[in-house]
JSON list of C-alpha atoms and ligand atoms in Angstrom, two decimals:
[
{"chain": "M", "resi": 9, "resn": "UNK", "atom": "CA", "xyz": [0.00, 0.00, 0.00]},
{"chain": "M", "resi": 10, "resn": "UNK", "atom": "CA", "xyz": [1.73, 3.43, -0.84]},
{"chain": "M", "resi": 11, "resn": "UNK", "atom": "CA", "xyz": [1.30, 6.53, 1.37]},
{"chain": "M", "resi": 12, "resn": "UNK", "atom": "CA", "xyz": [-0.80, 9.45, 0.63]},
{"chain": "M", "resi": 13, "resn": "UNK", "atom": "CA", "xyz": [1.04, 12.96, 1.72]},
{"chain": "M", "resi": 14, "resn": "UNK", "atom": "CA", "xyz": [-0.52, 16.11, 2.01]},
{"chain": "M", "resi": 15, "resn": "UNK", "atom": "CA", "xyz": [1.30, 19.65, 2.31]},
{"chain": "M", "resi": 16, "resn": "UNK", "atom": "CA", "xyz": [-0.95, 22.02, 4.48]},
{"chain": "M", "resi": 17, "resn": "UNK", "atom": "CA", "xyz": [-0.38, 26.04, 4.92]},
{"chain": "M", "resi": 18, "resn": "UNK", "atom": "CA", "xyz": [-2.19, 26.08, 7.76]},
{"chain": "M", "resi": 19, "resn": "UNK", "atom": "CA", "xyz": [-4.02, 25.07, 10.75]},
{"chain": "M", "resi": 20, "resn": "UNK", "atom": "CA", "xyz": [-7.49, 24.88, 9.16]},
{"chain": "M", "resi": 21, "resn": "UNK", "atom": "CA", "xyz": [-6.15, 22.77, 6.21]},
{"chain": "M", "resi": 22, "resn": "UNK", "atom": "CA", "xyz": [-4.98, 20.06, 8.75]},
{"chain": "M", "resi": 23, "resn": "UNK", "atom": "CA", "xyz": [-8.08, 20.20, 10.74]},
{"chain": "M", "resi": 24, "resn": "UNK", "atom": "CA", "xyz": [-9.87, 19.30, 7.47]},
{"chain": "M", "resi": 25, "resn": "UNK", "atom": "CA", "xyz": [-7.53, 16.74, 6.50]},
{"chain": "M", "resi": 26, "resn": "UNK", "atom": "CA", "xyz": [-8.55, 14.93, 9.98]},
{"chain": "M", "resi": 27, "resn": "UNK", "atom": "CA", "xyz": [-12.16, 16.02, 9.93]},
{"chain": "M", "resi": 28, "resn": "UNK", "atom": "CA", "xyz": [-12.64, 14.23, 6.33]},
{"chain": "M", "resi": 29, "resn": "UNK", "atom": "CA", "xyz": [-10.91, 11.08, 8.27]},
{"chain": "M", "resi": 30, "resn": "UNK", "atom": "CA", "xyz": [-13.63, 11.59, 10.87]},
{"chain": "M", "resi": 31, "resn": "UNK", "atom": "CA", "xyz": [-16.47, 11.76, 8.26]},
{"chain": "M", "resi": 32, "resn": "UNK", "atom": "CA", "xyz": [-15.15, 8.84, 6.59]},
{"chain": "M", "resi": 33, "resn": "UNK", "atom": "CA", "xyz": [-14.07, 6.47, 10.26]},
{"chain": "M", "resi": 34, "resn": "UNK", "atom": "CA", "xyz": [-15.66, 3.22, 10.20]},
{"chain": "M", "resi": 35, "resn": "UNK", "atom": "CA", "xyz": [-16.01, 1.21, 13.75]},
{"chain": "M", "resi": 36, "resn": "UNK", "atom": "CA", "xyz": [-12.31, 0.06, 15.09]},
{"chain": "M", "resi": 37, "resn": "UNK", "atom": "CA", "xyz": [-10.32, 2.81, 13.10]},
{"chain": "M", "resi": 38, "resn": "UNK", "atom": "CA", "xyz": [-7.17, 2.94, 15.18]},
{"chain": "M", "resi": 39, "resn": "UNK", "atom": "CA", "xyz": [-5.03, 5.90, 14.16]},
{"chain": "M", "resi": 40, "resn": "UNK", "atom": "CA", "xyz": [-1.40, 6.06, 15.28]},
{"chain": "M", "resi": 41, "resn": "UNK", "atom": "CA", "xyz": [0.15, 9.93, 15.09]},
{"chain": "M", "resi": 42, "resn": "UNK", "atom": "CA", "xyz": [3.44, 10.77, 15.45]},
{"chain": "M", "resi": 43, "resn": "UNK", "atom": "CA", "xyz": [5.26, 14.23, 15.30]},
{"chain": "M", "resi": 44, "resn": "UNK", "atom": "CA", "xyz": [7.05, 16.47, 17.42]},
{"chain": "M", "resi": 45, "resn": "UNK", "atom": "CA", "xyz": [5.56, 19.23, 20.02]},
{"chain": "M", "resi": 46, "resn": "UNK", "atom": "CA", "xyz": [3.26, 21.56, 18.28]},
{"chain": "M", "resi": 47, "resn": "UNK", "atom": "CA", "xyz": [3.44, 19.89, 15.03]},
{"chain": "M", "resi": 48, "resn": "UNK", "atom": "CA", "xyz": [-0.45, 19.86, 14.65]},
{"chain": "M", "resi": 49, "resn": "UNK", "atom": "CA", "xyz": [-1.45, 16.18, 16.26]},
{"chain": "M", "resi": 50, "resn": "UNK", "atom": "CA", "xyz": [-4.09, 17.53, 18.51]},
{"chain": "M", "resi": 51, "resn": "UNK", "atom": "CA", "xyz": [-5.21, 20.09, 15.75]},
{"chain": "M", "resi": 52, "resn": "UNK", "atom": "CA", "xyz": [-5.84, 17.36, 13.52]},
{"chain": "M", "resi": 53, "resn": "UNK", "atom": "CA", "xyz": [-7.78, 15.21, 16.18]},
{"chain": "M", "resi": 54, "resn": "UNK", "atom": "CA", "xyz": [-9.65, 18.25, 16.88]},
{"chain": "M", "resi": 55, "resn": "UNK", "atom": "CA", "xyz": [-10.71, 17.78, 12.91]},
{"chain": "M", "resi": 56, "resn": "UNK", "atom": "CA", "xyz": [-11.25, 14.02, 13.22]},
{"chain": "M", "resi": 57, "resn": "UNK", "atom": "CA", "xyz": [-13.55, 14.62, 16.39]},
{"chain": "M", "resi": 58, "resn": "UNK", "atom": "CA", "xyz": [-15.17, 17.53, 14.32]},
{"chain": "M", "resi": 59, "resn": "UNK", "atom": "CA", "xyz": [-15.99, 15.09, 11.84]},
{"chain": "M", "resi": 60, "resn": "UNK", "atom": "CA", "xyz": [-17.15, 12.49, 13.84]},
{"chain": "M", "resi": 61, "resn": "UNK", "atom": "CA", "xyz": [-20.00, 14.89, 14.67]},
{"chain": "M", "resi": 62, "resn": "UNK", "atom": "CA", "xyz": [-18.42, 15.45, 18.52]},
{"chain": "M", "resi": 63, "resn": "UNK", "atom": "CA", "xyz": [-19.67, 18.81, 19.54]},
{"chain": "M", "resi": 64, "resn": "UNK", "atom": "CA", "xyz": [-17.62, 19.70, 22.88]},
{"chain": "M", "resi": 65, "resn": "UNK", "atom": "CA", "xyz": [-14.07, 20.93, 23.10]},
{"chain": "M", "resi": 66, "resn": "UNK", "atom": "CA", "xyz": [-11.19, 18.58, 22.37]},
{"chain": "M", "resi": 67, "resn": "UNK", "atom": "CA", "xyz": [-7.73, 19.29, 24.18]},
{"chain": "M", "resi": 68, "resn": "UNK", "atom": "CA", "xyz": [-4.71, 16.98, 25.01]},
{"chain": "M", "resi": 69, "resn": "UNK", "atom": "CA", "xyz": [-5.48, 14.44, 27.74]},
{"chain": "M", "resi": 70, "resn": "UNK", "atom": "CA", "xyz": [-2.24, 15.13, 28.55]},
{"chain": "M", "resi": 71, "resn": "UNK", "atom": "CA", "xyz": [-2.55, 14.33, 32.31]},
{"chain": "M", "resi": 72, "resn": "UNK", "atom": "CA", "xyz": [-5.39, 11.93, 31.75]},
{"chain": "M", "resi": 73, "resn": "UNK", "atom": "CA", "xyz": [-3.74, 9.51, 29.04]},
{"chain": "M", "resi": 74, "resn": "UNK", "atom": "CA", "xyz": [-7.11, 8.77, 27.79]},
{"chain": "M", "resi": 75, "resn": "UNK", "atom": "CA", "xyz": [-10.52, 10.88, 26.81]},
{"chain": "M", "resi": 76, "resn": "UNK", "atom": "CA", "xyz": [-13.37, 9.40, 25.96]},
{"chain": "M", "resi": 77, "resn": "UNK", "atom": "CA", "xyz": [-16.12, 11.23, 24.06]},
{"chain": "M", "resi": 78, "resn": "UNK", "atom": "CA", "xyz": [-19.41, 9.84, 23.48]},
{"chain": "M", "resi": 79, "resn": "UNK", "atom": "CA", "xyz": [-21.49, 11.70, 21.86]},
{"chain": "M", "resi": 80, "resn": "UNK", "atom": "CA", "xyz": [-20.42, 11.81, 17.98]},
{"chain": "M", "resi": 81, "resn": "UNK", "atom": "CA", "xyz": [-20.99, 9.23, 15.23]},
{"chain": "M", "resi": 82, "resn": "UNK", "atom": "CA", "xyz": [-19.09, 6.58, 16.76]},
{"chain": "M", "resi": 83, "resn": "UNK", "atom": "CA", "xyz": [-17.14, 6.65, 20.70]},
{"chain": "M", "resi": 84, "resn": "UNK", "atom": "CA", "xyz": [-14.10, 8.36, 19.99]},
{"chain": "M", "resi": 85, "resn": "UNK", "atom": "CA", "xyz": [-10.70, 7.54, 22.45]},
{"chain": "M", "resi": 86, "resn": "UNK", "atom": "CA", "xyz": [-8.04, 10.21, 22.27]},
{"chain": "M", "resi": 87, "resn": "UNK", "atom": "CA", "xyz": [-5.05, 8.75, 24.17]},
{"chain": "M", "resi": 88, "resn": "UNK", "atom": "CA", "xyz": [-2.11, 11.28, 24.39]},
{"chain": "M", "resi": 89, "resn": "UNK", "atom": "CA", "xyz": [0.50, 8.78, 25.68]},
{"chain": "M", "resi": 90, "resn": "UNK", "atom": "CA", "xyz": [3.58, 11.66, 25.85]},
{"chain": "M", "resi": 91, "resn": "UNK", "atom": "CA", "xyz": [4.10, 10.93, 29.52]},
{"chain": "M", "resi": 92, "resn": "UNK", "atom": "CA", "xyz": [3.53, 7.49, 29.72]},
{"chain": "M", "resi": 93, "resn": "UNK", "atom": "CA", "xyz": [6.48, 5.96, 32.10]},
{"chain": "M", "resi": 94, "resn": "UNK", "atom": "CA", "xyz": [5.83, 2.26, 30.87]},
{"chain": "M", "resi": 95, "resn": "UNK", "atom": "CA", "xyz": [3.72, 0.53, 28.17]},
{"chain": "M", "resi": 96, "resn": "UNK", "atom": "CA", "xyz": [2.18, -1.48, 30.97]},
{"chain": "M", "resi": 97, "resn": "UNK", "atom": "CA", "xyz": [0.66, 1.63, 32.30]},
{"chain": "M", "resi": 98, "resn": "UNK", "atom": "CA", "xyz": [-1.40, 0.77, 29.22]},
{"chain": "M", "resi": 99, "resn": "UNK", "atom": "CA", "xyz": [-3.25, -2.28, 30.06]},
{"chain": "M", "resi": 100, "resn": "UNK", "atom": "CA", "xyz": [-3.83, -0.77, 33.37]},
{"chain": "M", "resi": 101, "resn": "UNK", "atom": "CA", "xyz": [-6.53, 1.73, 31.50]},
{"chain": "M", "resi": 102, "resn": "UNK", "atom": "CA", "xyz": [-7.43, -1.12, 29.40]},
{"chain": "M", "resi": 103, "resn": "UNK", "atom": "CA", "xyz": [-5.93, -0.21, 26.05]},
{"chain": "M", "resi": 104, "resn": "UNK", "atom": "CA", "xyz": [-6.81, -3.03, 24.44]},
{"chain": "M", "resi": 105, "resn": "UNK", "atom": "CA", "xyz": [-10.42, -2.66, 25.36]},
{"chain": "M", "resi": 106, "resn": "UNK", "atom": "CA", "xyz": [-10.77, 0.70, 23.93]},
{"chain": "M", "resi": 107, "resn": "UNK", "atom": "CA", "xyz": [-8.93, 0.08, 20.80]},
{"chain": "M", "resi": 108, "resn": "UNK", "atom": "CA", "xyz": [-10.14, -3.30, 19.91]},
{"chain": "M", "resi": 109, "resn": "UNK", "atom": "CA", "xyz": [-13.68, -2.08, 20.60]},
{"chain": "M", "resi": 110, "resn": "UNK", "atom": "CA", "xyz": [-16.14, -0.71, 18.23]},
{"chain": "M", "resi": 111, "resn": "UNK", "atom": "CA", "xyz": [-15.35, 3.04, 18.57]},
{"chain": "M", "resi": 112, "resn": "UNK", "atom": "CA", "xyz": [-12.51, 5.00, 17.15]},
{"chain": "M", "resi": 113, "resn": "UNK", "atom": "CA", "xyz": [-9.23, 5.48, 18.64]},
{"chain": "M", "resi": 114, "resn": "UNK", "atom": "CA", "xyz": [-6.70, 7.89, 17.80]},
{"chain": "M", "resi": 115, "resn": "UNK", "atom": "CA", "xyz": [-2.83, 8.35, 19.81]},
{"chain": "M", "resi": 116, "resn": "UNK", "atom": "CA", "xyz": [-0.70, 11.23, 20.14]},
{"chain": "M", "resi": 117, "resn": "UNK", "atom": "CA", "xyz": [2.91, 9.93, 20.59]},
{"chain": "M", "resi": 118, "resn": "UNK", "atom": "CA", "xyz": [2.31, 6.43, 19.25]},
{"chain": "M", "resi": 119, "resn": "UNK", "atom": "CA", "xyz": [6.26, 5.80, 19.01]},
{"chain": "M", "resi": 120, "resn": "UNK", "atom": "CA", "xyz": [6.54, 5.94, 22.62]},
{"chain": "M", "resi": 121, "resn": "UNK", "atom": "CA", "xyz": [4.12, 2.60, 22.88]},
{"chain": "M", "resi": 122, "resn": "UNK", "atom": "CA", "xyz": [4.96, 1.18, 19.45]},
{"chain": "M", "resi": 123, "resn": "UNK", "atom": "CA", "xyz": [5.13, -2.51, 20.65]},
{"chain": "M", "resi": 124, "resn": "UNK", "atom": "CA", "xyz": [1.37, -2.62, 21.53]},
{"chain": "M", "resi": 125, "resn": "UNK", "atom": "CA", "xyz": [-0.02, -0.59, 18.35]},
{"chain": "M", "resi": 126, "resn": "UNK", "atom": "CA", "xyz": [-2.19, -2.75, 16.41]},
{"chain": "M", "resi": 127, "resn": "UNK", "atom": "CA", "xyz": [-0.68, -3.83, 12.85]},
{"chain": "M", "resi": 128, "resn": "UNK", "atom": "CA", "xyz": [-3.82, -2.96, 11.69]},
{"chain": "M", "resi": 129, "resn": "UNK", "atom": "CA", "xyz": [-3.16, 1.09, 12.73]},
{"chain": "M", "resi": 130, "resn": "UNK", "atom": "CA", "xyz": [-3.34, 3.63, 10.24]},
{"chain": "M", "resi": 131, "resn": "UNK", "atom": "CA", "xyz": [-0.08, 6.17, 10.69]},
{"chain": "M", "resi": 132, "resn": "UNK", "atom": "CA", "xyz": [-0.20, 10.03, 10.59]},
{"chain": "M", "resi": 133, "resn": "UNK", "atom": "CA", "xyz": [2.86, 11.17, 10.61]},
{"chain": "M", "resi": 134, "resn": "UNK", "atom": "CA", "xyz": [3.13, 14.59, 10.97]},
{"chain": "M", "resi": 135, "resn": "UNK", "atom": "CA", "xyz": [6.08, 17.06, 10.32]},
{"chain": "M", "resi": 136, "resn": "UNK", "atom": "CA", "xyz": [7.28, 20.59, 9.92]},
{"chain": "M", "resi": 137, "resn": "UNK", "atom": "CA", "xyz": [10.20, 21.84, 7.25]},
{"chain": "M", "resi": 138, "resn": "UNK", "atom": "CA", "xyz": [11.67, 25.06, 8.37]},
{"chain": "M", "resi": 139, "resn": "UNK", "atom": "CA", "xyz": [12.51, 26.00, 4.52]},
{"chain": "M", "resi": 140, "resn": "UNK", "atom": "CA", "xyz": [8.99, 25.75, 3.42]},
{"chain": "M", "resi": 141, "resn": "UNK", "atom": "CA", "xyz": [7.66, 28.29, 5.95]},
{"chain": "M", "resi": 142, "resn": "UNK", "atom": "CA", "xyz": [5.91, 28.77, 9.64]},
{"chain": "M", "resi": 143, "resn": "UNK", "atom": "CA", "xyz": [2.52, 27.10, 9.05]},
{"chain": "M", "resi": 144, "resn": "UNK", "atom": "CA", "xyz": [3.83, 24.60, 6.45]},
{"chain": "M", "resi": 145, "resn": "UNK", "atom": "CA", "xyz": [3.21, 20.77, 7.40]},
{"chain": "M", "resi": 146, "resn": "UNK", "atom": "CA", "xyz": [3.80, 17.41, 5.68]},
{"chain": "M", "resi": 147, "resn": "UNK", "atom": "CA", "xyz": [1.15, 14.90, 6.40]},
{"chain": "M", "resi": 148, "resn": "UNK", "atom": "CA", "xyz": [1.99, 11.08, 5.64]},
{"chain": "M", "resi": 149, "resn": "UNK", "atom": "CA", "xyz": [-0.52, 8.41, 5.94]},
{"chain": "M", "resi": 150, "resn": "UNK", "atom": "CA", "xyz": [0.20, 5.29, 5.99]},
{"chain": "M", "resi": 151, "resn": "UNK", "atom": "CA", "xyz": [-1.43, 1.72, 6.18]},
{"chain": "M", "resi": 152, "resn": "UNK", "atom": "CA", "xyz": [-4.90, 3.41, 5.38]},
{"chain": "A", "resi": 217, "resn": "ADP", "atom": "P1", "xyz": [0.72, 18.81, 18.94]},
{"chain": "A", "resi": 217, "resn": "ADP", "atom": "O1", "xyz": [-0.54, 18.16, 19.43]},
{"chain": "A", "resi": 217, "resn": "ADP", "atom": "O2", "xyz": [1.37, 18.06, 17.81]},
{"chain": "A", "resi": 217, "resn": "ADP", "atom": "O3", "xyz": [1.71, 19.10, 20.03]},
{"chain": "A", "resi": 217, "resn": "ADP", "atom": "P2", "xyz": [-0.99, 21.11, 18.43]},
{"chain": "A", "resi": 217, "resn": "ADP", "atom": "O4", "xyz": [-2.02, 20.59, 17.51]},
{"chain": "A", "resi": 217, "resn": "ADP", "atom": "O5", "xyz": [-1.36, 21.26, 19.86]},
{"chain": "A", "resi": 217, "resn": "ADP", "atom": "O6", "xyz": [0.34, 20.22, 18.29]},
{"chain": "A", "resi": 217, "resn": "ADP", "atom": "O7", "xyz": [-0.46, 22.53, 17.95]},
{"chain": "A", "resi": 217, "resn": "ADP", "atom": "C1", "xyz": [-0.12, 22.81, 16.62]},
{"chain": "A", "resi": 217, "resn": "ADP", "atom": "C2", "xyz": [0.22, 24.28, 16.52]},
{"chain": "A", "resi": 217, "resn": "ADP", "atom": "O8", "xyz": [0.80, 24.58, 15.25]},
{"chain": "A", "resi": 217, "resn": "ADP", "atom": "C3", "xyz": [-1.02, 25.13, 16.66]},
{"chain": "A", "resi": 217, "resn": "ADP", "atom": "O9", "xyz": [-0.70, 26.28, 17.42]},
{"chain": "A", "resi": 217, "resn": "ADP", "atom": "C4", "xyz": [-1.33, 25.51, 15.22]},
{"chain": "A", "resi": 217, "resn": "ADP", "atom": "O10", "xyz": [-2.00, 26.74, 15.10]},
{"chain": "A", "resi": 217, "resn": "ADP", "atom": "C5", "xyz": [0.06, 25.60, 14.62]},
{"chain": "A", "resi": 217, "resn": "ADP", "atom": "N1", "xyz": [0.10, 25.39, 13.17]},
{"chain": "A", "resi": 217, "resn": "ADP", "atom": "C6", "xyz": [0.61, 26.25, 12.27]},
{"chain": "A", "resi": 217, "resn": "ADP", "atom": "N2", "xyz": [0.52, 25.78, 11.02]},
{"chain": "A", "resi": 217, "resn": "ADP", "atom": "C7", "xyz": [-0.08, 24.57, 11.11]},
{"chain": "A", "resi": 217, "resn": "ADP", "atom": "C8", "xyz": [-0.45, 23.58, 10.13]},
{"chain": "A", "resi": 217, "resn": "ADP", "atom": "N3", "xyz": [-0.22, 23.72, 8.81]},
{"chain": "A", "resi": 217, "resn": "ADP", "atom": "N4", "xyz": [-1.05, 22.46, 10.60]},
{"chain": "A", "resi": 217, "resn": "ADP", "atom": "C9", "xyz": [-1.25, 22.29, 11.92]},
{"chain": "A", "resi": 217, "resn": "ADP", "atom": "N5", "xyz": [-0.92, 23.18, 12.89]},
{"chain": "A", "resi": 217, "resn": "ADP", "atom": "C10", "xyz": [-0.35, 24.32, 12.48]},
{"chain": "A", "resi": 218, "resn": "MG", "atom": "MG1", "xyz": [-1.02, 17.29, 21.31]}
]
């Protein structure tokens, strides 16, 4: 399967690149996202949860891990895993309940807990080139 890349300009065009991947989510879409601070992850989950039809604000769960938002077109679990200390701090919130379900699940900082991502995960990788400008953002997808 090859990857599909977008370039986005700005932070709207991401948010509509994951909002069209929220329109289009079907039950036990897990999406893996990795990029550095600031790169846009959250923006573009923001998007995704947008287009799942969720209504209420979406932030980092920084502090949380996990945030679980019921009221779009399918559950939606945002795990933001950037200060996990172990992977097994993972089954302890039931991971593989939430991502195996029949929701959506999509996880800031997916490297950090790359030996329990599904195979079956669609990547995001998200990242900035300092040539191309301030608001400028490659988006790879992979696996989708
Ligand atoms: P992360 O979750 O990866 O740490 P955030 O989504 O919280 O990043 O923040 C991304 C920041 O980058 C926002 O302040 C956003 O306005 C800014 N930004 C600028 N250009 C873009 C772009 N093309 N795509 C996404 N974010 C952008
Ligand atoms: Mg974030």
């Amino acid at each position: 399967m090859s990857d599909v890349i977008y370039e986005t300009h700005s932070p709207e065009e991401t948010f509509e690149i994951g909002k069209k991947m929220g329109e289009e989510a079907k039950p036990g879409l897990i999406i893996a996202m990795t990029g550095d601070l600031g790169v846009g992850k959250t923006l573009f989950t923001q998007g995704f949860a947008k287009g799942l039809g969720i209504e209420g604000p979406v932030n980092s769960p920084t502090f949380t891990i996990l945030q679980v938002y019921e009221d779009g077109r399918l559950p939606f679990y945002h795990f933001d895993v950037y200060r996990i200390g172990d992977v097994e701090e993972m089954d302890e919130i039931g991971f593989e309940d939430y991502v195996f379900g029949s929701g959506a699940s999509i996880i800031e900082w997916a490297e950090l807990i790359d030996e329990i991502i599904p195979e079956e995960a669609v990547r995001v990788l998200i990242e900035k080139d300092p040539e191309k400008g301030f608001d400028y953002r490659k988006i790879t997808i992979k696996n989708i």
